[in-house]
mmCIF file of C-alpha atoms and ligand atoms in Angstrom:
data_model
loop_
_atom_site.group_PDB
_atom_site.id
_atom_site.type_symbol
_atom_site.label_atom_id
_atom_site.label_comp_id
_atom_site.label_asym_id
_atom_site.label_seq_id
_atom_site.Cartn_x
_atom_site.Cartn_y
_atom_site.Cartn_z
ATOM 1 C CA MET L 69 0.000 0.000 0.000
ATOM 2 C CA PRO L 70 1.440 3.434 -0.856
ATOM 3 C CA LYS L 71 2.405 5.571 2.113
ATOM 4 C CA VAL L 72 0.285 8.699 1.967
ATOM 5 C CA ALA L 73 0.425 11.709 4.286
ATOM 6 C CA ILE L 74 -1.770 14.753 4.608
ATOM 7 C CA TYR L 75 0.029 18.056 5.154
ATOM 8 C CA PRO L 76 -2.748 20.279 6.516
ATOM 9 C CA GLY L 77 -2.622 24.003 7.165
ATOM 10 C CA SER L 78 -4.065 27.404 6.429
ATOM 11 C CA PHE L 79 -1.374 28.284 3.867
ATOM 12 C CA ASP L 80 -2.462 31.937 3.978
ATOM 13 C CA PRO L 81 -0.223 32.203 1.970
ATOM 14 C CA VAL L 82 2.238 29.367 1.321
ATOM 15 C CA THR L 83 5.800 30.221 2.453
ATOM 16 C CA ASN L 84 9.194 28.751 1.676
ATOM 17 C CA GLY L 85 9.081 27.171 5.148
ATOM 18 C CA HIS L 86 6.063 25.139 3.996
ATOM 19 C CA ILE L 87 7.836 24.200 0.757
ATOM 20 C CA ASP L 88 10.835 22.959 2.731
ATOM 21 C CA ILE L 89 8.593 20.663 4.802
ATOM 22 C CA VAL L 90 6.908 19.381 1.620
ATOM 23 C CA GLU L 91 10.211 18.652 -0.125
ATOM 24 C CA ARG L 92 11.488 16.728 2.869
ATOM 25 C CA GLY L 93 8.143 15.018 3.455
ATOM 26 C CA LEU L 94 8.258 13.689 -0.096
ATOM 27 C CA LYS L 95 11.388 11.753 0.837
ATOM 28 C CA LEU L 96 9.430 9.888 3.506
ATOM 29 C CA PHE L 97 6.092 9.303 1.807
ATOM 30 C CA ASP L 98 4.992 8.005 -1.597
ATOM 31 C CA LYS L 99 2.460 10.787 -1.864
ATOM 32 C CA LEU L 100 1.664 14.025 -0.035
ATOM 33 C CA ILE L 101 -1.734 15.657 -0.044
ATOM 34 C CA VAL L 102 -1.245 19.317 0.858
ATOM 35 C CA SER L 103 -4.664 20.280 2.091
ATOM 36 C CA ILE L 104 -6.074 23.627 3.112
ATOM 37 C CA LEU L 105 -8.234 23.496 6.200
ATOM 38 C CA TYR L 106 -11.224 25.666 5.531
ATOM 39 C CA ASN L 107 -12.555 27.108 8.752
ATOM 40 C CA PRO L 108 -15.504 29.428 7.989
ATOM 41 C CA SER L 109 -15.180 31.213 11.343
ATOM 42 C CA LYS L 110 -11.534 32.218 10.693
ATOM 43 C CA ASP L 111 -10.515 35.349 8.807
ATOM 44 C CA TYR L 112 -8.091 34.705 5.981
ATOM 45 C CA LEU L 113 -6.286 37.243 3.821
ATOM 46 C CA PHE L 114 -6.659 35.060 0.734
ATOM 47 C CA THR L 115 -9.696 33.154 -0.500
ATOM 48 C CA LEU L 116 -9.561 29.393 -0.654
ATOM 49 C CA GLU L 117 -9.211 29.573 -4.461
ATOM 50 C CA GLU L 118 -6.276 32.001 -4.199
ATOM 51 C CA ARG L 119 -4.541 29.800 -1.647
ATOM 52 C CA VAL L 120 -5.038 26.731 -3.850
ATOM 53 C CA GLU L 121 -3.645 28.631 -6.846
ATOM 54 C CA MET L 122 -0.520 29.749 -4.945
ATOM 55 C CA LEU L 123 0.090 26.231 -3.584
ATOM 56 C CA LYS L 124 -0.343 24.668 -7.029
ATOM 57 C CA ASP L 125 1.965 27.177 -8.661
ATOM 58 C CA SER L 126 4.679 26.749 -6.032
ATOM 59 C CA MET L 127 4.642 22.945 -6.340
ATOM 60 C CA LYS L 128 4.037 22.580 -10.065
ATOM 61 C CA LYS L 129 7.416 20.935 -10.643
ATOM 62 C CA MET L 130 7.032 18.414 -7.840
ATOM 63 C CA LYS L 131 5.830 14.861 -8.313
ATOM 64 C CA ASN L 132 3.537 12.854 -6.051
ATOM 65 C CA ILE L 133 1.783 15.957 -4.749
ATOM 66 C CA GLU L 134 -1.876 16.777 -4.682
ATOM 67 C CA ILE L 135 -3.429 20.054 -3.526
ATOM 68 C CA ASP L 136 -6.821 19.777 -1.870
ATOM 69 C CA SER L 137 -8.989 21.411 0.782
ATOM 70 C CA PHE L 138 -11.227 20.110 3.518
ATOM 71 C CA ASP L 139 -13.390 21.108 6.434
ATOM 72 C CA GLY L 140 -14.411 19.143 9.504
ATOM 73 C CA LEU L 141 -12.236 16.698 11.409
ATOM 74 C CA LEU L 142 -8.727 16.160 10.093
ATOM 75 C CA VAL L 143 -8.630 12.463 11.056
ATOM 76 C CA ASP L 144 -11.904 11.808 9.208
ATOM 77 C CA TYR L 145 -10.511 13.552 6.167
ATOM 78 C CA ALA L 146 -7.263 11.537 6.433
ATOM 79 C CA ALA L 147 -9.240 8.278 6.591
ATOM 80 C CA SER L 148 -11.377 9.298 3.611
ATOM 81 C CA ARG L 149 -8.190 9.975 1.616
ATOM 82 C CA LYS L 150 -6.645 6.660 2.766
ATOM 83 C CA ALA L 151 -3.737 8.509 4.365
ATOM 84 C CA GLN L 152 -1.813 6.814 7.167
ATOM 85 C CA ALA L 153 -0.133 9.970 8.436
ATOM 86 C CA ILE L 154 -0.490 13.666 9.133
ATOM 87 C CA LEU L 155 2.627 15.711 8.465
ATOM 88 C CA ARG L 156 3.308 18.870 10.486
ATOM 89 C CA GLY L 157 6.255 21.210 10.745
ATOM 90 C CA LEU L 158 7.744 22.452 14.003
ATOM 91 C CA ARG L 159 9.548 25.734 14.425
ATOM 92 C CA ALA L 160 10.208 27.033 17.911
ATOM 93 C CA MET L 161 8.983 25.773 21.267
ATOM 94 C CA SER L 162 5.942 27.982 20.791
ATOM 95 C CA ASP L 163 4.623 25.591 18.125
ATOM 96 C CA PHE L 164 5.179 22.600 20.327
ATOM 97 C CA GLU L 165 2.399 22.903 22.881
ATOM 98 C CA TYR L 166 -0.365 23.380 20.341
ATOM 99 C CA GLU L 167 0.974 20.708 18.018
ATOM 100 C CA PHE L 168 1.369 18.255 20.895
ATOM 101 C CA GLN L 169 -2.246 18.801 22.018
ATOM 102 C CA MET L 170 -3.537 18.444 18.505
ATOM 103 C CA ALA L 171 -1.524 15.288 17.805
ATOM 104 C CA LEU L 172 -2.775 13.668 21.026
ATOM 105 C CA MET L 173 -6.371 14.616 20.288
ATOM 106 C CA ASN L 174 -6.124 13.255 16.764
ATOM 107 C CA ARG L 175 -4.607 10.043 18.071
ATOM 108 C CA ARG L 176 -7.480 9.671 20.492
ATOM 109 C CA LEU L 177 -9.948 10.186 17.674
ATOM 110 C CA ASN L 178 -8.272 7.734 15.318
ATOM 111 C CA ARG L 179 -5.376 5.523 16.386
ATOM 112 C CA GLU L 180 -4.708 4.416 12.836
ATOM 113 C CA VAL L 181 -3.453 7.850 11.751
ATOM 114 C CA GLN L 182 0.050 8.817 12.911
ATOM 115 C CA THR L 183 1.249 12.408 13.252
ATOM 116 C CA VAL L 184 4.771 12.928 11.945
ATOM 117 C CA PHE L 185 6.739 16.085 12.738
ATOM 118 C CA LEU L 186 9.617 17.523 10.792
ATOM 119 C CA MET L 187 11.849 20.179 12.320
ATOM 120 C CA THR L 188 11.995 23.365 10.340
ATOM 121 C CA GLY L 189 15.090 24.085 8.307
ATOM 122 C CA LEU L 190 17.184 26.601 10.248
ATOM 123 C CA ARG L 191 16.675 29.127 7.442
ATOM 124 C CA TRP L 192 12.921 29.107 7.965
ATOM 125 C CA ILE L 193 12.735 29.146 11.724
ATOM 126 C CA PHE L 194 11.255 32.678 11.834
ATOM 127 C CA THR L 195 9.157 32.339 8.696
ATOM 128 C CA SER L 196 5.417 32.279 9.221
ATOM 129 C CA SER L 197 2.504 33.350 7.032
ATOM 130 C CA SER L 198 1.381 35.860 9.655
ATOM 131 C CA ILE L 199 4.748 37.591 10.128
ATOM 132 C CA ILE L 200 5.155 37.823 6.354
ATOM 133 C CA LYS L 201 1.722 39.466 6.037
ATOM 134 C CA GLU L 202 2.691 42.005 8.693
ATOM 135 C CA ALA L 203 5.996 42.790 7.002
ATOM 136 C CA VAL L 204 4.601 43.232 3.513
ATOM 137 C CA GLN L 205 1.752 45.389 4.769
ATOM 138 C CA PHE L 206 4.300 47.996 5.825
ATOM 139 C CA GLY L 207 6.397 47.706 2.686
ATOM 140 C CA GLY L 208 8.954 45.175 3.985
ATOM 141 C CA ASN L 209 10.853 43.187 1.378
ATOM 142 C CA ILE L 210 9.831 39.527 1.595
ATOM 143 C CA GLU L 211 11.817 38.342 -1.420
ATOM 144 C CA GLY L 212 13.063 34.788 -0.870
ATOM 145 C CA MET L 213 10.644 34.058 1.971
ATOM 146 C CA VAL L 214 7.651 33.075 -0.140
ATOM 147 C CA PRO L 215 7.293 31.568 -3.626
ATOM 148 C CA PRO L 216 7.073 34.131 -6.480
ATOM 149 C CA LEU L 217 3.305 33.974 -7.047
ATOM 150 C CA ALA L 218 2.631 34.390 -3.322
ATOM 151 C CA GLN L 219 4.930 37.424 -3.266
ATOM 152 C CA LYS L 220 3.139 38.947 -6.241
ATOM 153 C CA LYS L 221 -0.300 38.341 -4.750
ATOM 154 C CA LEU L 222 0.716 39.665 -1.327
ATOM 155 C CA MET L 223 1.969 42.879 -2.872
ATOM 156 C CA GLU L 224 -1.214 43.235 -4.917
ATOM 157 C CA LYS L 225 -3.396 42.672 -1.845
ATOM 158 C CA PHE L 226 -1.673 45.466 0.025
ATOM 159 C CA GLY L 227 -1.375 47.722 -3.035
ATOM 160 C CA ILE L 228 2.426 47.747 -2.938
ATOM 161 C CA ALA L 229 4.319 48.502 -6.136
ATOM 162 C CA PRO L 230 7.370 46.303 -6.781
ATOM 163 C CA GLY L 231 10.610 47.992 -5.703
ATOM 164 C CA PRO L 232 14.213 47.084 -6.593
ATOM 165 C CA GLY L 233 14.807 43.390 -6.001
ATOM 166 C CA GLN L 234 11.129 42.918 -5.334
ATOM 167 C CA SER L 235 9.836 41.893 -8.713
ATOM 168 C CA GLY L 236 7.142 39.480 -7.561
ATOM 169 C CA LYS L 237 7.494 37.942 -11.000
ATOM 170 C CA ASN L 238 7.447 34.204 -11.662
HETATM 171 P P1 ADP B 328 -1.874 26.263 10.720
HETATM 172 O O1 ADP B 328 -2.883 27.355 10.687
HETATM 173 O O2 ADP B 328 -2.456 24.886 10.722
HETATM 174 O O3 ADP B 328 -0.744 26.422 11.712
HETATM 175 P P2 ADP B 328 0.027 27.012 8.695
HETATM 176 O O4 ADP B 328 -0.291 27.196 7.254
HETATM 177 O O5 ADP B 328 0.487 28.204 9.451
HETATM 178 O O6 ADP B 328 -1.252 26.349 9.268
HETATM 179 O O7 ADP B 328 1.116 25.878 8.854
HETATM 180 C C1 ADP B 328 0.929 24.564 8.404
HETATM 181 C C2 ADP B 328 1.999 23.675 8.985
HETATM 182 O O8 ADP B 328 3.279 24.089 8.535
HETATM 183 C C3 ADP B 328 2.090 23.672 10.510
HETATM 184 O O9 ADP B 328 2.466 22.380 10.923
HETATM 185 C C4 ADP B 328 3.190 24.654 10.786
HETATM 186 O O10 ADP B 328 3.810 24.380 12.023
HETATM 187 C C5 ADP B 328 4.111 24.344 9.636
HETATM 188 N N1 ADP B 328 4.977 25.481 9.317
HETATM 189 C C6 ADP B 328 4.613 26.750 9.057
HETATM 190 N N2 ADP B 328 5.693 27.527 8.807
HETATM 191 C C7 ADP B 328 6.781 26.711 8.920
HETATM 192 C C8 ADP B 328 8.199 26.903 8.812
HETATM 193 N N3 ADP B 328 8.728 28.095 8.562
HETATM 194 N N4 ADP B 328 8.997 25.829 9.012
HETATM 195 C C9 ADP B 328 8.462 24.626 9.315
HETATM 196 N N5 ADP B 328 7.139 24.378 9.447
HETATM 197 C C10 ADP B 328 6.310 25.399 9.249
#
């Protein structure tokens, strides 16, 4: 049976930290389903369609990847997709408590689905979708922190014209 993992998240937007986890996850699993959790009560900067588009564009050269979205319980979604694992990334200690709680809850809900954690690459330890949104909002240069389409769309959202070294082009 192929080893399939779900990599769930908000991806609002996808960052190079996410891409790093995906690239390394692909070395462990036969297939990764990168899936956007759609929570109607949460405020996102980008629509679900925009987030799907940015994820697809950033992973278009990768094999054994599928981009999807889901709502409801993650373990139910994993079972419906015949995935044996949930992949998550860990940055600092601050991620740990929440991730630990969630992994234990998911295990309680379905013991067949294992949560696998990958440590962030050192380069991406301070990279998060929310900090990137804050930086770009005030004109900060986020080149190299997000894939090109995400950079372009972030700058458009905040009405920022590309500056030197900030092309936002693919
Ligand atoms: P969520 O809202 O579920 O935290 P995110 O899109 O922020 O969704 O993140 C999805 C997953 O990717 C989480 O497991 C998160 O810890 C991980 N992640 C986010 N940024 C990084 C990064 N820079 N390095 C490693 N893992 C990361």
